[in-house]
Amino acid sequence: MTLDKDMITEPRMWQLVMEPGSAALSVMAFSPIEHHSIIAADIPYPPDAEPASAFRDAVYDNPLLLNDFLQTTVLLPTRRFMLLPDIMTDSEAVRALFRRSFPAAGDGRPSELLTEDLPSLRARLVFETDAGLLGFLRRTFNNPRITSPLVPLALYFRGKHPNRPRGKMIANLCADRVDIVILGDDAPLVVNTFDIRDPMDAVYYIMACREAHSLRPTDEIILAGDTVCRRAVTPPLRRFIRYVMPAIFPSMMTRGGQASLSIPFEMIVTPIAFPKVH
């Protein structure tokens, strides 16, 4: 099904969230004003297509995405990122530190470092993205917010736990990765993502992060994301963790009906993490 422009009559009352993956583009349009206000879809890429090119084609083939939305947010999954304390504001020092951990790619393609401030976490997330992709996003969309999926996840989770947050943990389970956030007293203990091939890989990374930061069996873990994966990891985790809880679906997003339940968790919490005033 093509997402046509006329599916939304007042795009300035809507927000658009997109997350390009390796095999499909996930999209969600959300309005806090209009009734039944979520449109969501996974737009598959052609087999063996180059992801960046397939992403561009998916955008052009679905005119709804080219509307003048109140806000457009693009979540770009990447393993080339660093979490830094918010006192590090010198851009050259940040770049030098980043390059010590992530040397420039040898393919010669230009890239750009982006920085996202996380004020409630007293941290900054710095990540690297292909310059050609950034150019496409900036030309195509009106002032898009380009960020990592970890950012709305971490901001949302911190907002849910304003008091005594230390030891609170969320694991967001996706098809090929698990995103993990562990809160500390002020700054986070963990904001990271790990590649996985099956649910037991996620269990390994969850338990490794807990052990590395001396979490207790009574420190609860919230499981979000893919339903099948959550069902698979819950029994083994409950052998070691007393409180393994499913993430509660955000109440302000329930108006979207049953379709909203299949939207990736990091996307569904994006309008909450990045509220936009009309």
PDB file of C-alpha atoms in Angstrom:
ATOM      1  CA  MET A   1       0.000   0.000   0.000  1.00  0.00           C
ATOM      2  CA  THR A   2       1.310   3.413  -0.978  1.00  0.00           C
ATOM      3  CA  LEU A   3       1.169   6.144   1.659  1.00  0.00           C
ATOM      4  CA  ASP A   4      -0.520   8.999  -0.199  1.00  0.00           C
ATOM      5  CA  LYS A   5      -0.395  12.663   0.749  1.00  0.00           C
ATOM      6  CA  ASP A   6      -4.161  12.957   1.094  1.00  0.00           C
ATOM      7  CA  MET A   7      -4.174  10.491   4.012  1.00  0.00           C
ATOM      8  CA  ILE A   8      -3.458  13.573   6.155  1.00  0.00           C
ATOM      9  CA  THR A   9      -5.340  16.832   5.601  1.00  0.00           C
ATOM     10  CA  GLU A  10      -3.477  19.023   8.128  1.00  0.00           C
ATOM     11  CA  PRO A  11       0.149  17.822   8.268  1.00  0.00           C
ATOM     12  CA  ARG A  12       1.152  20.715  10.537  1.00  0.00           C
ATOM     13  CA  MET A  13      -0.853  18.945  13.242  1.00  0.00           C
ATOM     14  CA  TRP A  14       1.217  15.771  12.811  1.00  0.00           C
ATOM     15  CA  GLN A  15       4.686  14.496  13.603  1.00  0.00           C
ATOM     16  CA  LEU A  16       6.577  12.023  11.429  1.00  0.00           C
ATOM     17  CA  VAL A  17       9.041   9.453  12.782  1.00  0.00           C
ATOM     18  CA  MET A  18      11.114   7.232  10.483  1.00  0.00           C
ATOM     19  CA  GLU A  19      13.672   4.530  11.169  1.00  0.00           C
ATOM     20  CA  PRO A  20      15.479   3.036   8.160  1.00  0.00           C
ATOM     21  CA  GLY A  21      16.630  -0.532   8.712  1.00  0.00           C
ATOM     22  CA  SER A  22      18.612  -2.972   6.637  1.00  0.00           C
ATOM     23  CA  ALA A  23      15.527  -4.487   4.974  1.00  0.00           C
ATOM     24  CA  ALA A  24      12.685  -1.984   5.456  1.00  0.00           C
ATOM     25  CA  LEU A  25      11.771   1.561   6.389  1.00  0.00           C
ATOM     26  CA  SER A  26       9.556   1.857   9.475  1.00  0.00           C
ATOM     27  CA  VAL A  27       7.381   4.981   9.539  1.00  0.00           C
ATOM     28  CA  MET A  28       4.907   6.460  11.991  1.00  0.00           C
ATOM     29  CA  ALA A  29       2.848   9.627  11.636  1.00  0.00           C
ATOM     30  CA  PHE A  30       1.274  10.849  14.863  1.00  0.00           C
ATOM     31  CA  SER A  31      -1.067  13.670  15.830  1.00  0.00           C
ATOM     32  CA  PRO A  32      -1.877  14.467  19.470  1.00  0.00           C
ATOM     33  CA  ILE A  33      -4.980  16.343  18.271  1.00  0.00           C
ATOM     34  CA  GLU A  34      -6.827  14.291  15.680  1.00  0.00           C
ATOM     35  CA  HIS A  35      -8.814  11.199  16.708  1.00  0.00           C
ATOM     36  CA  HIS A  36      -7.318   7.765  15.827  1.00  0.00           C
ATOM     37  CA  SER A  37      -4.190   9.665  15.060  1.00  0.00           C
ATOM     38  CA  ILE A  38      -1.490   7.137  14.155  1.00  0.00           C
ATOM     39  CA  ILE A  39      -0.535   5.963  10.685  1.00  0.00           C
ATOM     40  CA  ALA A  40       2.155   3.291  10.710  1.00  0.00           C
ATOM     41  CA  ALA A  41       3.791   1.072   8.110  1.00  0.00           C
ATOM     42  CA  ASP A  42       6.874  -0.990   7.351  1.00  0.00           C
ATOM     43  CA  ILE A  43       7.951  -0.329   3.778  1.00  0.00           C
ATOM     44  CA  PRO A  44      10.078  -3.298   2.602  1.00  0.00           C
ATOM     45  CA  TYR A  45      13.117  -2.768   0.429  1.00  0.00           C
ATOM     46  CA  PRO A  46      13.598  -4.788  -2.763  1.00  0.00           C
ATOM     47  CA  PRO A  47      15.727  -7.915  -2.279  1.00  0.00           C
ATOM     48  CA  ASP A  48      19.477  -7.245  -2.424  1.00  0.00           C
ATOM     49  CA  ALA A  49      18.904  -3.480  -2.622  1.00  0.00           C
ATOM     50  CA  GLU A  50      21.530  -1.139  -1.200  1.00  0.00           C
ATOM     51  CA  PRO A  51      19.857   0.194   2.006  1.00  0.00           C
ATOM     52  CA  ALA A  52      20.624   3.897   1.529  1.00  0.00           C
ATOM     53  CA  SER A  53      19.328   3.884  -2.050  1.00  0.00           C
ATOM     54  CA  ALA A  54      16.291   1.799  -1.068  1.00  0.00           C
ATOM     55  CA  PHE A  55      15.526   4.280   1.718  1.00  0.00           C
ATOM     56  CA  ARG A  56      15.485   7.175  -0.746  1.00  0.00           C
ATOM     57  CA  ASP A  57      13.239   5.252  -3.131  1.00  0.00           C
ATOM     58  CA  ALA A  58      10.848   4.380  -0.291  1.00  0.00           C
ATOM     59  CA  VAL A  59      10.524   8.050   0.598  1.00  0.00           C
ATOM     60  CA  TYR A  60       9.836   9.151  -2.975  1.00  0.00           C
ATOM     61  CA  ASP A  61       7.420   6.274  -3.592  1.00  0.00           C
ATOM     62  CA  ASN A  62       5.283   7.258  -0.573  1.00  0.00           C
ATOM     63  CA  PRO A  63       4.253  10.928  -0.974  1.00  0.00           C
ATOM     64  CA  LEU A  64       2.783  11.086   2.535  1.00  0.00           C
ATOM     65  CA  LEU A  65       6.346  11.239   3.882  1.00  0.00           C
ATOM     66  CA  LEU A  66       6.996  14.444   1.939  1.00  0.00           C
ATOM     67  CA  ASN A  67       4.263  16.429   3.684  1.00  0.00           C
ATOM     68  CA  ASP A  68       5.226  19.540   5.648  1.00  0.00           C
ATOM     69  CA  PHE A  69       4.936  17.982   9.113  1.00  0.00           C
ATOM     70  CA  LEU A  70       5.166  19.899  12.355  1.00  0.00           C
ATOM     71  CA  GLN A  71       8.229  17.803  13.140  1.00  0.00           C
ATOM     72  CA  THR A  72      10.124  15.077  11.307  1.00  0.00           C
ATOM     73  CA  THR A  73      12.441  12.804  13.287  1.00  0.00           C
ATOM     74  CA  VAL A  74      14.749  10.276  11.648  1.00  0.00           C
ATOM     75  CA  LEU A  75      16.217   7.569  13.885  1.00  0.00           C
ATOM     76  CA  LEU A  76      19.467   6.230  12.422  1.00  0.00           C
ATOM     77  CA  PRO A  77      20.737   3.013  14.049  1.00  0.00           C
ATOM     78  CA  THR A  78      24.532   2.935  14.254  1.00  0.00           C
ATOM     79  CA  ARG A  79      27.294   1.261  16.222  1.00  0.00           C
ATOM     80  CA  ARG A  80      29.627   4.232  15.725  1.00  0.00           C
ATOM     81  CA  PHE A  81      28.647   6.384  18.694  1.00  0.00           C
ATOM     82  CA  MET A  82      29.939   7.523  22.084  1.00  0.00           C
ATOM     83  CA  LEU A  83      28.192   8.682  25.247  1.00  0.00           C
ATOM     84  CA  LEU A  84      30.047  11.560  26.871  1.00  0.00           C
ATOM     85  CA  PRO A  85      29.475  13.737  29.947  1.00  0.00           C
ATOM     86  CA  ASP A  86      27.719  16.996  29.172  1.00  0.00           C
ATOM     87  CA  ILE A  87      30.733  19.032  30.350  1.00  0.00           C
ATOM     88  CA  MET A  88      32.557  18.010  27.155  1.00  0.00           C
ATOM     89  CA  THR A  89      31.561  20.864  24.866  1.00  0.00           C
ATOM     90  CA  ASP A  90      34.789  21.456  22.929  1.00  0.00           C
ATOM     91  CA  SER A  91      34.000  20.143  19.447  1.00  0.00           C
ATOM     92  CA  GLU A  92      37.628  19.494  18.499  1.00  0.00           C
ATOM     93  CA  ALA A  93      38.282  17.558  21.708  1.00  0.00           C
ATOM     94  CA  VAL A  94      35.116  15.536  21.122  1.00  0.00           C
ATOM     95  CA  ARG A  95      36.145  14.773  17.546  1.00  0.00           C
ATOM     96  CA  ALA A  96      39.649  13.696  18.631  1.00  0.00           C
ATOM     97  CA  LEU A  97      38.230  11.414  21.327  1.00  0.00           C
ATOM     98  CA  PHE A  98      35.717   9.922  18.905  1.00  0.00           C
ATOM     99  CA  ARG A  99      38.407   9.190  16.319  1.00  0.00           C
ATOM    100  CA  ARG A 100      40.523   7.392  18.908  1.00  0.00           C
ATOM    101  CA  SER A 101      37.697   4.889  19.313  1.00  0.00           C
ATOM    102  CA  PHE A 102      36.342   5.007  15.764  1.00  0.00           C
ATOM    103  CA  PRO A 103      38.999   5.744  13.123  1.00  0.00           C
ATOM    104  CA  ALA A 104      37.723   7.122   9.849  1.00  0.00           C
ATOM    105  CA  ALA A 105      36.285   4.435   7.587  1.00  0.00           C
ATOM    106  CA  GLY A 106      38.642   3.318   4.853  1.00  0.00           C
ATOM    107  CA  ASP A 107      36.095   3.518   2.038  1.00  0.00           C
ATOM    108  CA  GLY A 108      36.742   7.220   1.498  1.00  0.00           C
ATOM    109  CA  ARG A 109      33.087   8.197   1.857  1.00  0.00           C
ATOM    110  CA  PRO A 110      32.658  11.483   3.751  1.00  0.00           C
ATOM    111  CA  SER A 111      30.884  11.362   7.087  1.00  0.00           C
ATOM    112  CA  GLU A 112      29.691  13.801   9.716  1.00  0.00           C
ATOM    113  CA  LEU A 113      29.581  13.709  13.505  1.00  0.00           C
ATOM    114  CA  LEU A 114      26.277  14.686  15.081  1.00  0.00           C
ATOM    115  CA  THR A 115      25.734  15.493  18.745  1.00  0.00           C
ATOM    116  CA  GLU A 116      22.545  15.059  20.744  1.00  0.00           C
ATOM    117  CA  ASP A 117      22.338  16.634  24.202  1.00  0.00           C
ATOM    118  CA  LEU A 118      20.593  14.614  26.918  1.00  0.00           C
ATOM    119  CA  PRO A 119      20.119  17.251  29.630  1.00  0.00           C
ATOM    120  CA  SER A 120      18.083  15.084  31.992  1.00  0.00           C
ATOM    121  CA  LEU A 121      20.907  12.521  31.878  1.00  0.00           C
ATOM    122  CA  ARG A 122      23.769  15.025  32.091  1.00  0.00           C
ATOM    123  CA  ALA A 123      25.229  13.458  28.965  1.00  0.00           C
ATOM    124  CA  ARG A 124      25.783  13.937  25.245  1.00  0.00           C
ATOM    125  CA  LEU A 125      25.603  11.284  22.559  1.00  0.00           C
ATOM    126  CA  VAL A 126      27.936  11.709  19.595  1.00  0.00           C
ATOM    127  CA  PHE A 127      27.419   9.538  16.521  1.00  0.00           C
ATOM    128  CA  GLU A 128      28.738   9.292  12.974  1.00  0.00           C
ATOM    129  CA  THR A 129      26.564   9.242   9.867  1.00  0.00           C
ATOM    130  CA  ASP A 130      27.208   9.131   6.145  1.00  0.00           C
ATOM    131  CA  ALA A 131      27.361  12.675   4.774  1.00  0.00           C
ATOM    132  CA  GLY A 132      25.477  11.728   1.609  1.00  0.00           C
ATOM    133  CA  LEU A 133      22.554  10.391   3.624  1.00  0.00           C
ATOM    134  CA  LEU A 134      22.520  13.503   5.781  1.00  0.00           C
ATOM    135  CA  GLY A 135      22.476  15.663   2.660  1.00  0.00           C
ATOM    136  CA  PHE A 136      19.475  13.763   1.325  1.00  0.00           C
ATOM    137  CA  LEU A 137      17.589  14.125   4.623  1.00  0.00           C
ATOM    138  CA  ARG A 138      18.288  17.848   4.916  1.00  0.00           C
ATOM    139  CA  ARG A 139      17.285  18.533   1.304  1.00  0.00           C
ATOM    140  CA  THR A 140      14.135  16.434   1.429  1.00  0.00           C
ATOM    141  CA  PHE A 141      12.641  17.258   4.826  1.00  0.00           C
ATOM    142  CA  ASN A 142      11.940  20.520   6.615  1.00  0.00           C
ATOM    143  CA  ASN A 143      14.537  20.851   9.392  1.00  0.00           C
ATOM    144  CA  PRO A 144      14.529  17.158  10.336  1.00  0.00           C
ATOM    145  CA  ARG A 145      15.750  15.989  13.726  1.00  0.00           C
ATOM    146  CA  ILE A 146      18.342  13.303  12.973  1.00  0.00           C
ATOM    147  CA  THR A 147      19.299  11.216  15.954  1.00  0.00           C
ATOM    148  CA  SER A 148      20.061   7.755  17.316  1.00  0.00           C
ATOM    149  CA  PRO A 149      17.233   5.421  18.432  1.00  0.00           C
ATOM    150  CA  LEU A 150      18.973   5.348  21.823  1.00  0.00           C
ATOM    151  CA  VAL A 151      18.183   9.014  22.442  1.00  0.00           C
ATOM    152  CA  PRO A 152      14.350   8.923  22.660  1.00  0.00           C
ATOM    153  CA  LEU A 153      14.572   5.585  24.495  1.00  0.00           C
ATOM    154  CA  ALA A 154      16.927   6.993  27.144  1.00  0.00           C
ATOM    155  CA  LEU A 155      15.050  10.286  27.531  1.00  0.00           C
ATOM    156  CA  TYR A 156      11.699   8.555  27.842  1.00  0.00           C
ATOM    157  CA  PHE A 157      12.994   6.053  30.382  1.00  0.00           C
ATOM    158  CA  ARG A 158      14.638   8.759  32.473  1.00  0.00           C
ATOM    159  CA  GLY A 159      11.396  10.740  32.439  1.00  0.00           C
ATOM    160  CA  LYS A 160       9.543   7.708  33.793  1.00  0.00           C
ATOM    161  CA  HIS A 161      11.957   7.472  36.738  1.00  0.00           C
ATOM    162  CA  PRO A 162      12.639  11.006  38.030  1.00  0.00           C
ATOM    163  CA  ASN A 163      13.341   9.847  41.601  1.00  0.00           C
ATOM    164  CA  ARG A 164      15.813   7.239  42.880  1.00  0.00           C
ATOM    165  CA  PRO A 165      16.621   6.039  39.354  1.00  0.00           C
ATOM    166  CA  ARG A 166      19.817   4.092  40.101  1.00  0.00           C
ATOM    167  CA  GLY A 167      19.643   0.503  38.873  1.00  0.00           C
ATOM    168  CA  LYS A 168      16.555   0.987  36.726  1.00  0.00           C
ATOM    169  CA  MET A 169      17.087  -0.874  33.454  1.00  0.00           C
ATOM    170  CA  ILE A 170      15.260  -1.105  30.146  1.00  0.00           C
ATOM    171  CA  ALA A 171      16.058  -3.480  27.298  1.00  0.00           C
ATOM    172  CA  ASN A 172      14.495  -2.690  23.941  1.00  0.00           C
ATOM    173  CA  LEU A 173      14.455  -5.852  21.832  1.00  0.00           C
ATOM    174  CA  CYS A 174      14.580  -5.431  18.053  1.00  0.00           C
ATOM    175  CA  ALA A 175      14.999  -7.890  15.201  1.00  0.00           C
ATOM    176  CA  ASP A 176      18.778  -7.663  15.076  1.00  0.00           C
ATOM    177  CA  ARG A 177      19.798  -5.640  18.131  1.00  0.00           C
ATOM    178  CA  VAL A 178      19.053  -4.975  21.772  1.00  0.00           C
ATOM    179  CA  ASP A 179      19.180  -1.414  23.123  1.00  0.00           C
ATOM    180  CA  ILE A 180      20.051  -1.202  26.823  1.00  0.00           C
ATOM    181  CA  VAL A 181      19.741   1.755  29.202  1.00  0.00           C
ATOM    182  CA  ILE A 182      20.679   1.571  32.883  1.00  0.00           C
ATOM    183  CA  LEU A 183      20.133   4.687  34.961  1.00  0.00           C
ATOM    184  CA  GLY A 184      22.489   5.960  37.636  1.00  0.00           C
ATOM    185  CA  ASP A 185      21.954   8.497  40.385  1.00  0.00           C
ATOM    186  CA  ASP A 186      22.647  11.378  37.974  1.00  0.00           C
ATOM    187  CA  ALA A 187      24.267  10.205  34.745  1.00  0.00           C
ATOM    188  CA  PRO A 188      23.372   6.888  33.100  1.00  0.00           C
ATOM    189  CA  LEU A 189      25.462   3.793  33.760  1.00  0.00           C
ATOM    190  CA  VAL A 190      24.734   2.312  30.330  1.00  0.00           C
ATOM    191  CA  VAL A 191      23.336   3.643  27.066  1.00  0.00           C
ATOM    192  CA  ASN A 192      24.339   1.103  24.459  1.00  0.00           C
ATOM    193  CA  THR A 193      23.171  -1.151  21.643  1.00  0.00           C
ATOM    194  CA  PHE A 194      24.340  -4.665  20.812  1.00  0.00           C
ATOM    195  CA  ASP A 195      23.943  -6.723  17.657  1.00  0.00           C
ATOM    196  CA  ILE A 196      22.085 -10.007  18.211  1.00  0.00           C
ATOM    197  CA  ARG A 197      21.319 -13.066  16.100  1.00  0.00           C
ATOM    198  CA  ASP A 198      18.772 -14.652  18.438  1.00  0.00           C
ATOM    199  CA  PRO A 199      17.059 -13.865  21.767  1.00  0.00           C
ATOM    200  CA  MET A 200      19.710 -15.662  23.846  1.00  0.00           C
ATOM    201  CA  ASP A 201      22.281 -13.154  22.615  1.00  0.00           C
ATOM    202  CA  ALA A 202      20.104 -10.456  24.179  1.00  0.00           C
ATOM    203  CA  VAL A 203      20.017 -12.380  27.483  1.00  0.00           C
ATOM    204  CA  TYR A 204      23.822 -12.526  27.452  1.00  0.00           C
ATOM    205  CA  TYR A 205      24.241  -8.777  26.924  1.00  0.00           C
ATOM    206  CA  ILE A 206      21.576  -7.917  29.494  1.00  0.00           C
ATOM    207  CA  MET A 207      23.216 -10.059  32.171  1.00  0.00           C
ATOM    208  CA  ALA A 208      26.713  -8.856  31.259  1.00  0.00           C
ATOM    209  CA  CYS A 209      25.651  -5.208  31.668  1.00  0.00           C
ATOM    210  CA  ARG A 210      23.988  -5.969  34.991  1.00  0.00           C
ATOM    211  CA  GLU A 211      27.065  -7.759  36.321  1.00  0.00           C
ATOM    212  CA  ALA A 212      29.435  -5.039  35.108  1.00  0.00           C
ATOM    213  CA  HIS A 213      27.493  -2.428  37.094  1.00  0.00           C
ATOM    214  CA  SER A 214      26.732  -4.567  40.149  1.00  0.00           C
ATOM    215  CA  LEU A 215      22.966  -4.548  39.769  1.00  0.00           C
ATOM    216  CA  ARG A 216      21.111  -6.620  42.342  1.00  0.00           C
ATOM    217  CA  PRO A 217      18.545  -9.348  41.585  1.00  0.00           C
ATOM    218  CA  THR A 218      15.926  -6.993  43.022  1.00  0.00           C
ATOM    219  CA  ASP A 219      16.776  -4.211  40.544  1.00  0.00           C
ATOM    220  CA  GLU A 220      13.965  -4.514  38.031  1.00  0.00           C
ATOM    221  CA  ILE A 221      14.304  -4.738  34.284  1.00  0.00           C
ATOM    222  CA  ILE A 222      11.712  -3.423  31.857  1.00  0.00           C
ATOM    223  CA  LEU A 223      11.422  -5.317  28.569  1.00  0.00           C
ATOM    224  CA  ALA A 224      10.240  -3.417  25.498  1.00  0.00           C
ATOM    225  CA  GLY A 225      10.162  -4.092  21.791  1.00  0.00           C
ATOM    226  CA  ASP A 226       9.517  -7.231  19.763  1.00  0.00           C
ATOM    227  CA  THR A 227       6.838  -9.411  21.392  1.00  0.00           C
ATOM    228  CA  VAL A 228       8.249 -12.772  20.273  1.00  0.00           C
ATOM    229  CA  CYS A 229      11.719 -11.880  21.507  1.00  0.00           C
ATOM    230  CA  ARG A 230      10.347 -10.652  24.841  1.00  0.00           C
ATOM    231  CA  ARG A 231       8.554 -13.942  25.382  1.00  0.00           C
ATOM    232  CA  ALA A 232      11.747 -15.845  24.641  1.00  0.00           C
ATOM    233  CA  VAL A 233      14.018 -13.896  26.992  1.00  0.00           C
ATOM    234  CA  THR A 234      11.635 -13.559  29.954  1.00  0.00           C
ATOM    235  CA  PRO A 235      11.943 -17.101  31.425  1.00  0.00           C
ATOM    236  CA  PRO A 236      15.782 -17.221  31.474  1.00  0.00           C
ATOM    237  CA  LEU A 237      15.995 -13.691  32.859  1.00  0.00           C
ATOM    238  CA  ARG A 238      13.594 -14.558  35.670  1.00  0.00           C
ATOM    239  CA  ARG A 239      16.072 -17.175  36.871  1.00  0.00           C
ATOM    240  CA  PHE A 240      18.395 -14.340  37.917  1.00  0.00           C
ATOM    241  CA  ILE A 241      16.227 -11.196  38.188  1.00  0.00           C
ATOM    242  CA  ARG A 242      13.305 -10.981  40.565  1.00  0.00           C
ATOM    243  CA  TYR A 243      11.359  -8.304  38.715  1.00  0.00           C
ATOM    244  CA  VAL A 244      11.168  -8.761  34.925  1.00  0.00           C
ATOM    245  CA  MET A 245       8.402  -6.479  33.734  1.00  0.00           C
ATOM    246  CA  PRO A 246       6.927  -5.674  30.298  1.00  0.00           C
ATOM    247  CA  ALA A 247       7.076  -2.041  29.246  1.00  0.00           C
ATOM    248  CA  ILE A 248       3.760  -0.267  29.691  1.00  0.00           C
ATOM    249  CA  PHE A 249       2.464   1.164  26.444  1.00  0.00           C
ATOM    250  CA  PRO A 250       2.476   4.989  26.667  1.00  0.00           C
ATOM    251  CA  SER A 251      -1.066   6.116  27.416  1.00  0.00           C
ATOM    252  CA  MET A 252      -0.964   9.151  25.111  1.00  0.00           C
ATOM    253  CA  MET A 253      -0.272   6.858  22.143  1.00  0.00           C
ATOM    254  CA  THR A 254      -3.186   4.455  22.715  1.00  0.00           C
ATOM    255  CA  ARG A 255      -5.530   6.415  20.457  1.00  0.00           C
ATOM    256  CA  GLY A 256      -3.837   4.848  17.492  1.00  0.00           C
ATOM    257  CA  GLY A 257      -5.625   1.582  18.177  1.00  0.00           C
ATOM    258  CA  GLN A 258      -4.342  -1.943  17.617  1.00  0.00           C
ATOM    259  CA  ALA A 259      -1.988  -0.935  14.792  1.00  0.00           C
ATOM    260  CA  SER A 260       0.102   1.176  17.165  1.00  0.00           C
ATOM    261  CA  LEU A 261       1.066  -1.899  19.207  1.00  0.00           C
ATOM    262  CA  SER A 262       3.309  -3.171  16.387  1.00  0.00           C
ATOM    263  CA  ILE A 263       5.335   0.036  16.071  1.00  0.00           C
ATOM    264  CA  PRO A 264       8.961  -0.235  17.319  1.00  0.00           C
ATOM    265  CA  PHE A 265       9.105   0.980  20.907  1.00  0.00           C
ATOM    266  CA  GLU A 266      11.807   3.586  20.282  1.00  0.00           C
ATOM    267  CA  MET A 267       9.547   5.130  17.621  1.00  0.00           C
ATOM    268  CA  ILE A 268       6.373   5.094  19.706  1.00  0.00           C
ATOM    269  CA  VAL A 269       8.087   7.009  22.535  1.00  0.00           C
ATOM    270  CA  THR A 270       9.737   9.581  20.233  1.00  0.00           C
ATOM    271  CA  PRO A 271       6.854  12.112  20.336  1.00  0.00           C
ATOM    272  CA  ILE A 272       6.964  11.863  24.143  1.00  0.00           C
ATOM    273  CA  ALA A 273      10.735  12.292  24.338  1.00  0.00           C
ATOM    274  CA  PHE A 274      10.650  15.179  21.824  1.00  0.00           C
ATOM    275  CA  PRO A 275       7.373  16.996  22.522  1.00  0.00           C
ATOM    276  CA  LYS A 276       6.481  19.672  19.994  1.00  0.00           C
ATOM    277  CA  VAL A 277       4.158  22.566  20.848  1.00  0.00           C
ATOM    278  CA  HIS A 278       1.614  23.460  18.151  1.00  0.00           C
TER     279      HIS A 278
END
